[in-house]
Each structure stands twice: as structure tokens, then as C-alpha cells.
Amino acid sequence: MKSHGIGISPGIVIGKALVFSREKIKTEIRRIPEDQADAEILRFEQALSKSISQLEAVKRQFSSRTGESHAYILDSHILMLKDKMLVDGTREMIRKEMIAAEGALEKVLDEFLRVFAAIEDDYLKERRSDVVHVGDRILHNLSGHVQTSLSLLQEDVIVIAHDLTPADTMQMDRNHVKGFATDLGGRTSHTGIMARSLEIPAVVGLGNITSCVQSGDPLILDGGSGTVIIHPDNETFNRYLEKQRRYVYFEKELQKLTQVPAETTDGCKVRLSANIETPGDVCSVLEHGADGVGLYRTEFIFLNRSDLPGEEEQFQAYKSALEMIYPEAVTIRTLDLGGDKLSMQIPYLREPNPSMGLRAIRFCLVHQDIFKAQLRALARAGVYGNLRILFPLISGVMELRAAKNIFREVLDDLHREGQEFREDIPLGAMIEVPSAAIVADMIAREVDFLSIGTNDLIQYTLAIDRMNEHVAYLYEPLHPAVMRMIKYVISVAKEAGIPVAMCGEVAGDPTYAPALLGLGLREFSMNSVSVPRVKRIILSVTLEESRRLANRILTLSTAREIEEITKEYMRSRFPDEYEWDSNSES
Ligand code: PEP
Ligand code: MG
């Protein structure tokens, strides 16, 4: 049986399914005979130790992958597992009420939750999610249920889920999660972006894959064409094995390009930089030969944790990325929380329409304490490398000025305190809201650089929720409105004499590279894995032919026509690339 969705991260995997769900264990109060209290307490203690070892193993895996800065995310959960009130409270409850450990634990957890609910402070109130999380883990271990945690797996799997948050994706055990497929999701969701950066082949928007697959089912997942095949027959299996072999060969060939500078055959130099989510991603940036970091999405340090990262922790993370990438530049974007990136600690982000809500710079301008801590960390880290600061979701000049004023205040504070910091850090604005694109000339006069965020620019221009699979068919990067905006933003940056980059997913799709080059783009920022793919295209074209293609595109009035012309051009110029990446695979 075959299911088609949206291929968001390329690669072919053949393996066994693991259906992931966050189902809660149901507990009931069970009376125990008097002589069993000690045995029951022992059972509880064993479940506790098992929970602690599990979390410590996750922490070890996590720190080797992403650096120490993220590892202690799990510390507060480990501490909670050793908490006197929880541990002694449950022991006493078993003995006093003569009930089984599950029920006793549930009673103690209820008491914890009641205390949290009565707290006025929103921040502390939110820590109740930690209690629920920790409680679930102990209950799973008590009941002998295998908890479907994606961060600690015993064998290679293809994860099947109704939906995955960016936080779930971030925690995935990369040694064992070979691919994933979800019912929900759109092309430029942050879950997709994480999958590409973790190099995990993935398909989203499959509708009902969770009801068609059971854990253990054999599967083929093709992240390029967006196909999932359940119980493949021998012929299909062999065909995909061959396809996988060709894909791997193609990837190896691409690796040969890592040290080659990106330049067209008629000598136009192009910067291909990388997008990262954590300092740990820097290794991949270097391996794939990217020209520095064009977008560091700092909000990921706020996910999967029970507290807010402070200035010092952020300073260390930025410093380490800057030092590793030096002398190349690192463009660090200030917090873009909201939308699909929700922190457990910030309850006010739960809005009915989060992508139109208090997101990114809007959130930072309201919660200036959080913003200032980040800006202080950035200004201090600026001493250690080649830093540029980028403000997200700017909708006009007012917001930009407000952000710049706060930055100035922060610099004054640091100066007064006698701290070491860098004063002349270039400041840039993301152009990802249509209003900003329309007044990009005015914005360009007040910044040192621009960066076009096509994921949001497309979402807001075409009015399609980037996470919603029902409108994914309307996601048209080549819509004439989008093409015009890109062209306009590039031209005003040129007039203002400032650099302009593109850091949305469009920049990392080799299909669009010649057209963007022809529109005047010279700096592309993308997930590291795409750098050699885009480079291969840049190395084979001339600026002249790219300009011809762009001029032709600008005369066309529908996305369909532009897509046809672009794909026809790419197929004729790069037949090999389009053989394995074809969406027409049956
Ligand atoms: C974008 O919107 O294109 C972008 C790069 O930002 P993000 O995907 O993080 O919203
Ligand atoms: Mg964006």
C-alpha cells in the first residue's frame, strides 16, 4: 500500500515502523495486602532508578550531539525524580493507605499539581508540565509499558506519528530514527526544517498514515518524492534498493564539492552559507563547506526545557558558534518564539492564531527582559568572532527602530558596567512580512543588511498556513507575487549599497538557484546538507543564462507557468539530478 504526502527531507529509507503516540497511562487505586508494602515500595524505587538512568542516558546522547549547553535541559527532571516530597511522599502513601505504587504516586502527583495551580506566578505555574512529564515516565516504568520516547531507542526505526513538534524532532535519537512520516504538517514547518538539518528523511501531510501502519510494519520512505510504502512487495523493494544506492552515490559525488568555491562558469561569485539551530550544528556547516552561518535560529535553545536560558548560557552558546566558524560570519537571529515554536515556560504564547500573534520581534518588544538578556549575550559574544545580528518578523520601520533602540540601551548598560562587548555589530532585518517587502527601501536605509525569509514571506503573501497540509498545495514559491517581491528587495538593497541574503527554504532548493541568481541574489543561506547541491548547480551555469531565465519568469503570470519553465530548464541542464528527485515516481 502506498501513501503520498509532502517530502520535506530527502533520502530513501527502508525499515520498520515505530508508531509514536503520547498516550497517557491510566492508573487506578489498587489495594494491597499488608505484608506487601515493602515489596511495593521496592517496585516504586526500581521504577525511579530506571527513570533516572533513562534520563541520564538521554542527557549523555543529547550532550554529545548538541554540546553541553543543551544537555542540562534534563537536569531538572532528574532532580524532580530525587525530590524528597515526591519520593518519601509516595513511600508513605503506599504504607499509610496500603495501595499499589501507581495509585500512591498519582495521589502525590495530584497534590504537587494542586500546589502549582495555586501559584500566582505564570512562570512557576508552567512548571507543572514538568511534574506531568516526570510522573508519566515513572508510571510507564512501573507498568512495564515501553514509553515511546524518541530520544532513547533500541533499534533502527521509521517513526510514524500524527504530528511532531520541533521539540520532538530535536530530541530524536539520530542513531536509530532513520526517517519519519506524519499525518499533519506542511513543507516549511520547523519540524521539516529540523529534519533537513538533522539529515533525517521525512514525509509529512500524509493524512492518515497513523491509522494504516502498526509498529513493526515494514516500510519504504522516500523523502524526495514524499512517498511511504507499507508492506512493499519484492519488486518494489528491489526498485527502491536500487534508487537508494543511486541516491547514496549521488551524495558521495556531491561531497567532492565541499572545498570548491561557488562561482558560475562566467565568474560570478556566490556565497552559500548555512542555517543552524544549535551550536552543535556547526560541525555539519564545516563538513558541507558552507560559507559561514547565514541564519542561526536561536529560539531552539528555549525548547525542551523547564526553565528559561539566561544571559550566561546564551553567551556561551553564541561564543562557541562564533569561534568555530571564525573567520567566516555568523548571522544570529534574535528570538523567533511563537508560531510552531512554543516554549513550555511562556504560556502567553498559546494563542488562537499563533503565526499572526505575538511572535518573534513582537514578543521581544513586549517581553524586553528576555530580549535584553539575549542582546546582552550577543553583544558580549560579538568579541569572539564575526557576528551579525538579525531581527525577525519586522513588519515596518517602527518595529526596527524600537529593536535598535533597545540594542543601544543594552550597549550603554554593558558600557556602564565595564563589560567586554563589541559595539559595531552589523544589524539586519528579515524581510518575511509582505509589508516589510513593500517598504524594503525604507528598511534598507536603516540597517546594515537584509535577509529574505521566504518561508514566512510565502505564508503571509499567499495567506497559507505553513504548517497546514490542507493548503500545502497552495505553497507556491514561484508565485509571481513572490518573485516580484524578491526582485524588489534585492534591487533596493543594491541601491542602498547593503548586502541581501535569502535564508528561507527556497534558497536551499537547487531548482530555484539559477532563477534567484538571475534575479540578482548573491548570498543564499540553507540547511548545510543542501549547500553542495546548490553549489553543483551554480558551478554549471552562467550568470547570463540565469538572467535570461529570470527575465522570462518575470513576464509570466502564473506560478504553474513559472514552475514549468523552471523545471524544463533544469531538466534539460541537469538530467541526472532530476532523475532520482522526480515526484512522478510511481
Ligand atoms: C523564513 O521565514 O523564511 C525563515 C527563514 O524563518 P523561519 O523559517 O525560522 O520562520
Ligand atoms: Mg520566518
Coordinates of C-alpha atoms and ligand atoms in Angstrom, one line a residue:
M1 CA 0.0 0.0 0.0
K2 CA 1.3 3.4 -0.9
S3 CA 0.6 6.8 0.6
H4 CA 1.6 10.2 -0.8
G5 CA 2.4 13.3 1.2
I6 CA 4.9 16.1 1.2
G7 CA 8.5 15.1 1.0
I8 CA 10.3 17.6 3.4
S9 CA 13.7 16.0 3.8
P10 CA 15.3 13.9 1.0
G11 CA 16.7 10.4 1.2
I12 CA 15.4 6.9 1.0
V13 CA 15.0 4.6 4.0
I14 CA 13.8 1.0 4.2
G15 CA 13.0 -0.2 7.7
K16 CA 10.5 -1.0 10.4
A17 CA 7.8 1.4 11.7
L18 CA 7.5 2.7 15.2
V19 CA 4.2 4.3 15.8
F20 CA 4.8 7.2 18.3
S21 CA 2.0 8.5 20.5
R22 CA 1.8 10.4 23.7
E23 CA -0.9 8.3 25.2
K24 CA -1.3 8.6 28.9
I25 CA -1.1 5.5 31.2
K26 CA -4.4 5.0 33.0
T27 CA -4.0 4.3 36.7
E28 CA -6.4 3.1 39.3
I29 CA -6.3 2.7 43.1
R30 CA -5.4 -0.9 43.9
R31 CA -5.4 -2.2 47.5
I32 CA -2.5 -4.4 48.6
P33 CA -2.2 -6.9 51.4
E34 CA -0.4 -5.6 54.5
D35 CA 2.7 -7.8 54.0
Q36 CA 3.3 -6.3 50.5
A37 CA 4.0 -2.7 51.4
D38 CA 7.8 -3.3 51.4
A39 CA 7.7 -5.1 48.0
E40 CA 5.6 -2.3 46.6
I41 CA 8.0 0.4 47.8
L42 CA 10.8 -1.6 46.3
R43 CA 8.9 -1.7 43.0
F44 CA 8.5 2.1 43.1
E45 CA 12.2 2.6 43.9
Q46 CA 13.2 0.4 41.0
A47 CA 10.9 2.4 38.6
L48 CA 12.5 5.6 40.0
S49 CA 16.1 4.4 39.4
K50 CA 15.1 3.2 35.9
S51 CA 13.7 6.6 35.2
I52 CA 16.8 8.3 36.4
S53 CA 19.1 6.1 34.3
Q54 CA 16.9 6.7 31.2
L55 CA 17.1 10.4 31.6
E56 CA 20.8 10.3 32.2
A57 CA 21.3 8.2 29.0
V58 CA 19.2 10.8 27.1
K59 CA 21.3 13.6 28.6
R60 CA 24.5 11.9 27.5
Q61 CA 23.3 11.3 24.0
F62 CA 22.0 14.9 23.8
S63 CA 25.2 16.5 25.0
S64 CA 27.4 14.5 22.6
R65 CA 25.1 15.7 19.8
T66 CA 24.4 19.3 20.6
G67 CA 27.1 20.3 23.1
E68 CA 26.9 20.7 26.9
S69 CA 24.7 23.8 26.6
H70 CA 21.6 21.8 25.9
A71 CA 22.3 18.8 28.0
Y72 CA 21.2 20.1 31.3
I73 CA 17.7 20.6 29.9
L74 CA 17.0 17.2 31.5
D75 CA 18.6 18.0 34.8
S76 CA 15.5 19.5 36.4
H77 CA 13.6 16.3 35.6
I78 CA 16.3 14.2 37.2
L79 CA 16.2 16.4 40.3
M80 CA 12.5 16.0 40.5
L81 CA 12.9 12.3 40.4
K82 CA 15.0 12.6 43.6
D83 CA 12.7 15.1 45.2
K84 CA 12.0 14.3 48.9
M85 CA 8.4 15.3 48.7
L86 CA 7.8 13.0 45.7
V87 CA 9.9 10.0 46.8
D88 CA 9.1 10.0 50.5
G89 CA 5.6 11.1 49.9
T90 CA 4.9 8.1 47.7
R91 CA 6.6 5.7 50.1
E92 CA 4.5 7.0 52.9
M93 CA 1.3 6.9 50.8
I94 CA 1.9 3.2 50.0
R95 CA 2.4 2.3 53.6
K96 CA -0.3 4.5 55.1
E97 CA -3.1 3.7 52.6
M98 CA -2.0 0.2 51.7
I99 CA -2.3 0.9 48.0
A100 CA -0.2 -0.1 45.0
A101 CA 2.6 2.3 43.9
E102 CA 0.8 3.6 40.7
G103 CA -2.1 4.9 42.8
A104 CA 0.1 6.2 45.5
L105 CA 2.2 8.1 43.0
E106 CA -0.8 9.5 41.3
K107 CA -2.1 10.9 44.6
V108 CA 1.2 12.5 45.4
L109 CA 1.4 14.0 41.9
D110 CA -2.1 15.4 42.2
E111 CA -1.0 17.2 45.4
F112 CA 2.0 18.6 43.5
L113 CA -0.2 19.8 40.7
R114 CA -2.6 21.4 43.2
V115 CA 0.2 23.4 44.7
F116 CA 1.4 24.5 41.3
A117 CA -2.1 25.5 40.2
A118 CA -2.4 27.8 43.3
I119 CA 0.8 29.7 42.5
E120 CA 0.2 33.2 41.0
D121 CA 3.4 33.4 39.1
D122 CA 2.9 32.3 35.5
Y123 CA 6.4 31.0 35.1
L124 CA 6.3 28.7 38.1
K125 CA 2.7 27.7 37.3
E126 CA 4.0 26.4 34.0
R127 CA 6.5 24.1 35.7
R128 CA 3.5 21.8 36.3
S129 CA 4.2 20.3 32.9
D130 CA 7.5 19.0 34.3
V131 CA 5.6 17.2 37.0
V132 CA 3.3 15.6 34.5
H133 CA 6.2 14.6 32.3
V134 CA 8.2 13.1 35.2
G135 CA 5.1 11.4 36.6
D136 CA 4.4 9.8 33.2
R137 CA 7.9 8.4 33.0
I138 CA 7.7 6.7 36.4
L139 CA 4.2 5.3 35.6
H140 CA 5.4 3.9 32.3
N141 CA 8.3 2.2 34.1
L142 CA 6.0 0.9 36.9
S143 CA 3.6 -0.5 34.5
G144 CA 6.2 -2.1 32.3
H145 CA 4.9 -0.2 29.3
V146 CA 7.6 0.8 26.8
Q147 CA 7.4 4.5 26.7
T148 CA 7.6 5.7 23.2
S149 CA 10.3 8.3 23.7
L150 CA 12.1 9.2 20.5
S151 CA 15.2 10.1 22.3
L152 CA 16.1 6.6 23.6
L153 CA 15.6 3.8 21.1
Q154 CA 17.0 0.3 21.0
E155 CA 16.8 -0.4 17.2
D156 CA 16.5 1.4 13.8
V157 CA 13.0 2.7 13.1
I158 CA 10.9 4.9 10.9
V159 CA 8.8 7.0 13.2
I160 CA 5.1 7.3 12.3
A161 CA 3.2 10.0 14.2
H162 CA 0.1 12.1 14.0
D163 CA 2.2 15.2 14.4
L164 CA 5.6 16.0 15.7
T165 CA 6.6 19.3 17.2
P166 CA 10.0 20.9 16.5
A167 CA 10.8 19.9 20.1
D168 CA 10.1 16.2 19.4
T169 CA 12.2 16.4 16.3
M170 CA 15.1 18.0 18.2
Q171 CA 15.1 15.1 20.7
M172 CA 15.1 12.3 18.2
D173 CA 17.7 9.6 18.6
R174 CA 19.7 10.2 15.5
N175 CA 21.4 6.8 15.7
H176 CA 18.1 5.0 15.4
V177 CA 15.5 7.2 13.9
K178 CA 16.1 6.6 10.2
G179 CA 13.1 8.6 8.9
F180 CA 9.7 9.9 9.9
A181 CA 6.3 10.3 8.5
T182 CA 3.3 12.3 9.9
D183 CA -0.4 12.7 9.3
L184 CA -0.1 16.5 9.6
G185 CA 2.4 19.1 8.6
G186 CA 3.4 21.4 5.8
R187 CA 6.5 22.0 3.7
T188 CA 8.2 24.7 5.7
S189 CA 7.1 23.8 9.2
H190 CA 10.0 23.9 11.6
T191 CA 9.7 20.2 12.1
G192 CA 10.6 19.9 8.4
I193 CA 13.5 22.3 8.8
M194 CA 14.8 20.3 11.8
A195 CA 14.5 17.1 9.8
R196 CA 16.6 18.5 7.0
S197 CA 19.2 19.8 9.4
L198 CA 19.4 16.5 11.2
E199 CA 19.5 14.8 7.8
I200 CA 16.6 12.5 8.6
P201 CA 14.5 11.7 5.5
A202 CA 10.9 12.7 6.2
V203 CA 7.4 12.9 4.7
V204 CA 4.6 15.0 6.3
G205 CA 0.9 15.8 5.5
L206 CA 0.1 12.1 4.8
G207 CA -3.5 12.5 6.2
N208 CA -4.0 9.1 8.0
I209 CA -0.7 7.3 7.9
T210 CA -1.1 6.5 11.7
S211 CA -4.3 4.5 11.0
C212 CA -2.6 2.5 8.2
V213 CA 0.6 1.5 10.0
Q214 CA 1.4 -0.6 13.1
S215 CA 4.7 -0.7 14.9
G216 CA 6.9 -3.3 13.3
D217 CA 5.4 -3.0 9.8
P218 CA 8.0 -3.0 7.0
L219 CA 8.1 0.4 5.2
I220 CA 9.9 2.3 2.5
L221 CA 10.0 6.1 2.9
D222 CA 11.2 8.3 0.1
G223 CA 11.7 11.9 1.5
G224 CA 12.4 13.3 -2.0
S225 CA 9.1 12.3 -3.7
G226 CA 7.0 12.3 -0.5
T227 CA 6.1 8.6 -0.7
V228 CA 5.6 6.0 2.0
I229 CA 5.1 2.3 1.0
I230 CA 3.7 0.0 3.6
H231 CA 4.4 -3.8 3.3
P232 CA 6.3 -3.4 -0.1
D233 CA 6.4 -6.4 -2.4
N234 CA 9.7 -7.8 -3.6
E235 CA 9.7 -5.9 -6.9
T236 CA 9.1 -2.6 -5.2
F237 CA 11.6 -3.4 -2.5
N238 CA 14.3 -4.1 -5.1
R239 CA 13.5 -1.0 -7.1
Y240 CA 13.9 1.2 -4.0
L241 CA 17.1 -0.5 -3.0
E242 CA 18.5 0.5 -6.4
K243 CA 17.1 4.0 -6.0
Q244 CA 18.7 4.2 -2.6
R245 CA 22.0 3.1 -4.0
R246 CA 21.9 5.8 -6.7
Y247 CA 21.0 8.4 -4.1
V248 CA 23.9 7.5 -1.9
Y249 CA 26.3 7.6 -4.9
F250 CA 25.0 11.0 -5.8
E251 CA 25.5 12.2 -2.3
K252 CA 29.1 11.0 -2.3
E253 CA 29.8 12.8 -5.6
L254 CA 28.4 16.0 -4.0
Q255 CA 30.9 15.7 -1.1
K256 CA 33.7 16.3 -3.6
L257 CA 32.5 19.8 -4.0
T258 CA 32.8 20.9 -0.3
Q259 CA 36.1 22.7 -0.8
V260 CA 35.3 24.2 -4.2
P261 CA 34.2 27.9 -4.1
A262 CA 30.8 28.6 -5.5
E263 CA 31.2 30.5 -8.8
T264 CA 29.3 30.5 -12.1
T265 CA 31.2 29.4 -15.2
D266 CA 31.4 33.1 -16.2
G267 CA 32.9 34.2 -12.9
C268 CA 30.1 35.4 -10.7
K269 CA 30.9 34.6 -7.1
V270 CA 28.1 33.4 -4.8
R271 CA 28.1 32.9 -1.0
L272 CA 26.4 29.7 0.1
S273 CA 26.0 29.9 3.9
A274 CA 24.2 27.6 6.3
N275 CA 21.2 27.7 8.6
I276 CA 21.7 26.3 12.1
E277 CA 19.5 25.7 15.1
T278 CA 22.1 24.9 17.8
P279 CA 25.9 25.4 18.1
G280 CA 26.2 21.6 17.7
D281 CA 25.1 22.0 14.0
V282 CA 28.3 23.9 13.3
C283 CA 30.1 20.6 12.6
S284 CA 27.7 20.0 9.7
V285 CA 28.3 23.5 8.4
L286 CA 32.0 22.9 8.2
E287 CA 31.6 19.4 6.8
H288 CA 29.5 20.6 3.9
G289 CA 31.8 23.5 3.1
A290 CA 29.3 26.3 3.8
D291 CA 30.5 30.0 3.8
G292 CA 29.7 30.7 7.4
V293 CA 26.3 30.8 9.0
G294 CA 23.6 32.9 7.3
L295 CA 20.9 32.1 9.9
Y296 CA 21.2 30.9 13.5
R297 CA 17.7 30.3 14.8
T298 CA 18.3 31.0 18.5
E299 CA 14.8 30.1 19.7
F300 CA 15.7 26.4 19.8
I301 CA 17.7 26.9 23.0
F302 CA 14.3 27.7 24.6
L303 CA 12.6 24.4 23.6
N304 CA 12.6 21.1 25.5
R305 CA 13.4 22.6 28.9
S306 CA 11.8 23.5 32.1
D307 CA 13.5 26.9 32.6
L308 CA 14.4 29.9 30.5
P309 CA 18.0 30.1 29.3
G310 CA 19.8 33.0 31.0
E311 CA 22.3 35.5 29.6
E312 CA 25.4 33.5 30.5
E313 CA 24.2 30.3 28.9
Q314 CA 23.2 32.1 25.7
F315 CA 26.6 33.9 25.7
Q316 CA 28.4 30.6 25.9
A317 CA 26.3 29.1 23.0
Y318 CA 26.9 32.1 20.7
K319 CA 30.5 32.4 21.6
S320 CA 31.1 28.8 20.8
A321 CA 29.4 29.1 17.4
L322 CA 31.3 32.3 16.6
E323 CA 34.7 30.8 17.5
M324 CA 34.1 27.6 15.5
I325 CA 33.1 29.5 12.4
Y326 CA 35.6 32.3 12.6
P327 CA 36.8 34.0 10.3
E328 CA 33.5 33.4 8.5
A329 CA 30.5 35.4 9.6
V330 CA 27.7 34.1 11.8
T331 CA 24.3 35.8 11.4
I332 CA 22.5 35.3 14.7
R333 CA 18.8 35.9 14.6
T334 CA 17.2 37.2 17.8
L335 CA 14.4 35.1 19.3
D336 CA 11.6 34.0 16.9
L337 CA 9.5 32.2 19.5
G338 CA 5.8 31.7 18.7
G339 CA 4.1 30.1 15.7
D340 CA 5.1 26.4 15.9
K341 CA 8.0 27.1 18.3
L342 CA 6.5 27.2 21.7
S343 CA 8.4 27.3 24.9
M344 CA 6.9 25.3 27.8
Q345 CA 7.8 28.3 30.0
I346 CA 6.0 31.0 28.1
P347 CA 2.2 30.4 28.5
Y348 CA 1.2 33.6 26.9
L349 CA 2.3 32.3 23.5
R350 CA -0.6 29.9 23.4
E351 CA -2.8 32.0 21.1
P352 CA -5.7 31.1 18.8
N353 CA -3.7 32.1 15.7
P354 CA 0.0 31.9 16.7
S355 CA 1.6 32.7 13.4
M356 CA -0.3 36.0 13.3
G357 CA 0.2 36.6 17.0
L358 CA 2.8 37.7 19.5
R359 CA 5.6 36.1 17.6
A360 CA 9.3 36.9 17.1
I361 CA 10.2 40.6 17.4
R362 CA 6.7 41.4 18.6
F363 CA 7.2 39.1 21.5
C364 CA 10.6 40.5 22.3
L365 CA 9.4 44.1 22.2
V366 CA 6.8 43.2 24.8
H367 CA 9.0 41.0 26.9
Q368 CA 12.0 43.1 27.0
D369 CA 13.7 41.4 29.9
I370 CA 14.0 38.2 27.7
F371 CA 15.1 40.3 24.7
K372 CA 17.6 42.3 26.6
A373 CA 19.2 39.2 28.1
Q374 CA 19.7 37.8 24.6
L375 CA 21.1 41.1 23.2
R376 CA 23.5 41.4 26.1
A377 CA 24.7 37.8 25.5
L378 CA 25.1 38.7 21.8
A379 CA 27.0 41.9 22.3
R380 CA 29.3 40.2 24.7
A381 CA 29.8 37.2 22.4
G382 CA 30.5 39.5 19.4
V383 CA 34.0 39.9 20.7
Y384 CA 34.8 36.3 19.8
G385 CA 34.0 36.2 16.1
N386 CA 32.4 37.8 13.1
L387 CA 28.9 38.4 14.3
R388 CA 25.9 39.9 12.5
I389 CA 22.5 40.3 14.4
L390 CA 19.3 39.8 12.5
F391 CA 15.8 40.9 13.7
P392 CA 13.0 38.5 12.7
L393 CA 9.4 39.3 11.5
I394 CA 10.0 43.0 11.1
S395 CA 6.8 44.5 9.6
G396 CA 8.0 48.1 9.2
V397 CA 10.4 50.8 10.2
M398 CA 8.9 51.5 13.6
E399 CA 9.5 47.9 14.9
L400 CA 13.0 48.0 13.5
R401 CA 13.8 51.3 15.3
A402 CA 12.3 50.0 18.5
A403 CA 14.6 46.9 18.4
K404 CA 17.6 49.0 17.5
N405 CA 16.9 51.4 20.4
I406 CA 16.7 48.5 22.9
F407 CA 20.0 47.2 21.5
R408 CA 21.5 50.7 22.0
E409 CA 20.3 50.7 25.6
V410 CA 21.8 47.3 26.2
L411 CA 25.2 48.5 24.8
D412 CA 25.0 51.5 27.2
D413 CA 24.3 49.2 30.1
L414 CA 27.2 47.0 29.2
H415 CA 29.5 50.0 28.8
R416 CA 28.4 51.4 32.2
E417 CA 29.1 48.0 33.8
G418 CA 32.5 47.9 32.3
Q419 CA 31.8 44.6 30.5
E420 CA 33.7 43.5 27.4
F421 CA 31.5 43.7 24.3
R422 CA 31.5 44.6 20.6
E423 CA 30.0 47.9 19.7
D424 CA 29.9 47.9 15.9
I425 CA 27.9 44.7 15.2
P426 CA 26.1 44.9 11.9
L427 CA 22.3 44.8 12.4
G428 CA 19.9 43.4 9.8
A429 CA 16.2 42.9 9.2
M430 CA 14.5 39.8 8.0
I431 CA 12.1 40.6 5.1
E432 CA 9.4 38.0 5.7
V433 CA 6.3 40.0 6.2
P434 CA 4.7 41.5 3.0
S435 CA 4.6 45.0 4.5
A436 CA 8.3 44.9 5.1
A437 CA 8.9 43.8 1.5
I438 CA 6.8 46.7 0.2
V439 CA 8.8 49.2 2.3
A440 CA 12.1 47.4 2.0
D441 CA 13.7 50.5 0.5
M442 CA 12.9 52.4 3.8
I443 CA 14.1 49.5 5.9
A444 CA 17.3 49.2 3.8
R445 CA 18.2 52.7 4.8
E446 CA 18.3 51.8 8.5
V447 CA 20.1 48.5 8.5
D448 CA 23.5 47.0 7.5
F449 CA 22.0 44.1 5.7
L450 CA 18.7 42.3 4.7
S451 CA 17.7 38.7 4.7
I452 CA 14.7 37.4 2.8
G453 CA 12.8 34.8 4.8
T454 CA 10.8 33.0 2.1
N455 CA 9.0 30.6 4.4
D456 CA 7.1 33.3 6.1
L457 CA 7.0 35.7 3.1
I458 CA 5.2 33.0 1.2
Q459 CA 3.0 32.1 4.1
Y460 CA 1.8 35.7 4.6
T461 CA 1.8 36.8 1.0
L462 CA -0.3 33.8 -0.2
A463 CA -2.2 33.5 3.0
I464 CA -1.4 29.9 3.6
D465 CA -0.5 28.4 7.0
R466 CA 2.9 26.9 6.5
M467 CA 2.1 24.0 8.9
N468 CA -1.3 23.1 7.4
E469 CA -1.3 20.2 5.0
H470 CA -4.7 21.1 3.6
V471 CA -3.3 24.3 2.0
A472 CA 0.1 22.9 1.2
Y473 CA -0.9 22.7 -2.5
L474 CA -1.1 26.5 -2.5
Y475 CA 2.5 26.8 -1.3
E476 CA 4.0 28.3 -4.5
P477 CA 7.4 29.8 -4.1
L478 CA 7.3 30.7 -7.8
H479 CA 4.1 32.7 -7.5
P480 CA 4.6 35.9 -9.5
A481 CA 3.8 38.0 -6.3
V482 CA 6.7 36.3 -4.5
M483 CA 9.0 36.6 -7.5
R484 CA 8.3 40.3 -7.7
M485 CA 8.9 40.9 -4.0
I486 CA 12.2 39.0 -4.1
K487 CA 13.3 41.0 -7.1
Y488 CA 12.2 44.3 -5.5
V489 CA 14.0 43.5 -2.2
I490 CA 17.2 42.6 -4.0
S491 CA 17.1 45.8 -6.1
V492 CA 16.5 48.1 -3.1
A493 CA 19.3 46.5 -1.1
K494 CA 21.6 47.1 -4.1
E495 CA 20.5 50.7 -4.3
A496 CA 21.2 51.2 -0.6
G497 CA 24.6 49.6 -1.0
I498 CA 24.0 46.8 1.6
P499 CA 24.1 43.0 1.2
V500 CA 21.0 41.0 0.9
A501 CA 20.7 37.2 1.6
M502 CA 17.9 34.7 1.3
C503 CA 17.6 32.3 4.2
G504 CA 14.2 30.7 3.7
E505 CA 13.9 27.1 2.3
V506 CA 13.6 28.4 -1.3
A507 CA 17.3 29.3 -1.1
G508 CA 18.3 25.7 -0.4
D509 CA 16.3 24.2 -3.3
P510 CA 18.6 23.6 -6.2
T511 CA 15.7 24.0 -8.6
Y512 CA 15.4 27.7 -7.8
A513 CA 19.1 28.5 -7.8
P514 CA 19.5 29.8 -11.4
A515 CA 16.3 31.9 -11.3
L516 CA 17.4 33.5 -8.0
L517 CA 20.9 34.1 -9.3
G518 CA 19.3 35.8 -12.3
L519 CA 17.2 38.0 -10.1
G520 CA 20.4 39.3 -8.5
L521 CA 20.8 37.1 -5.4
R522 CA 24.4 36.5 -4.4
E523 CA 24.0 35.1 -0.9
F524 CA 22.0 32.0 -0.2
S525 CA 21.6 30.5 3.3
M526 CA 20.2 27.0 3.7
N527 CA 20.5 23.8 5.7
S528 CA 24.1 22.6 5.5
V529 CA 23.1 19.4 3.5
S530 CA 21.8 21.5 0.6
V531 CA 25.0 23.6 0.2
P532 CA 26.8 21.1 -2.1
R533 CA 23.5 20.5 -4.1
V534 CA 23.0 24.2 -4.8
K535 CA 26.7 24.6 -5.4
R536 CA 26.7 21.9 -8.1
I537 CA 24.1 24.0 -10.0
I538 CA 25.9 27.3 -9.5
L539 CA 29.1 25.8 -10.8
S540 CA 27.5 24.7 -14.0
V541 CA 25.5 27.7 -15.1
T542 CA 26.4 31.2 -16.4
L543 CA 25.1 34.4 -15.0
E544 CA 24.0 35.2 -18.5
E545 CA 21.7 32.2 -18.9
S546 CA 20.4 32.7 -15.3
R547 CA 19.4 36.3 -16.1
R548 CA 17.6 35.1 -19.3
L549 CA 15.7 32.6 -17.2
A550 CA 14.8 35.2 -14.6
N551 CA 13.7 37.8 -17.2
R552 CA 11.5 35.2 -18.8
I553 CA 9.9 34.2 -15.4
L554 CA 9.1 37.8 -14.7
T555 CA 6.9 38.0 -17.8
L556 CA 4.7 35.0 -16.7
S557 CA 1.5 35.5 -14.8
T558 CA 1.0 32.1 -13.0
A559 CA 3.1 30.0 -10.6
R560 CA 2.3 27.0 -12.8
E561 CA 3.8 28.6 -15.9
I562 CA 6.9 29.7 -14.0
E563 CA 7.3 26.3 -12.5
E564 CA 7.0 24.6 -15.9
I565 CA 9.6 26.9 -17.4
T566 CA 12.0 26.5 -14.4
K567 CA 11.7 22.7 -14.3
E568 CA 12.0 22.4 -18.1
Y569 CA 15.2 24.4 -17.9
M570 CA 16.5 22.3 -15.0
R571 CA 15.7 19.0 -16.6
S572 CA 17.5 19.9 -19.8
R573 CA 20.5 21.3 -18.0
F574 CA 20.7 18.7 -15.1
P575 CA 19.1 15.4 -16.3
D576 CA 20.8 13.3 -13.6
E577 CA 19.7 15.3 -10.7
Y578 CA 16.1 15.2 -11.8
E579 CA 16.1 11.5 -12.4
W580 CA 16.1 10.5 -8.7
D581 CA 14.4 13.5 -7.3
S582 CA 11.3 13.1 -9.5
N583 CA 7.9 13.4 -7.9
S584 CA 6.4 11.3 -10.7
E585 CA 7.8 8.2 -9.1
S586 CA 5.1 5.6 -9.1
Ligands
PEP1 C1 11.7 32.2 6.9 O1 10.6 32.6 7.4 O2 11.9 32.1 5.7 C2 12.8 31.9 7.9 C3 14.0 31.7 7.4 O3 12.5 31.9 9.2 P1 11.8 30.7 9.9 O4 11.7 29.6 9.0 O5 12.6 30.3 11.1 O6 10.4 31.3 10.3
MG2 MG 10.5 33.2 9.4

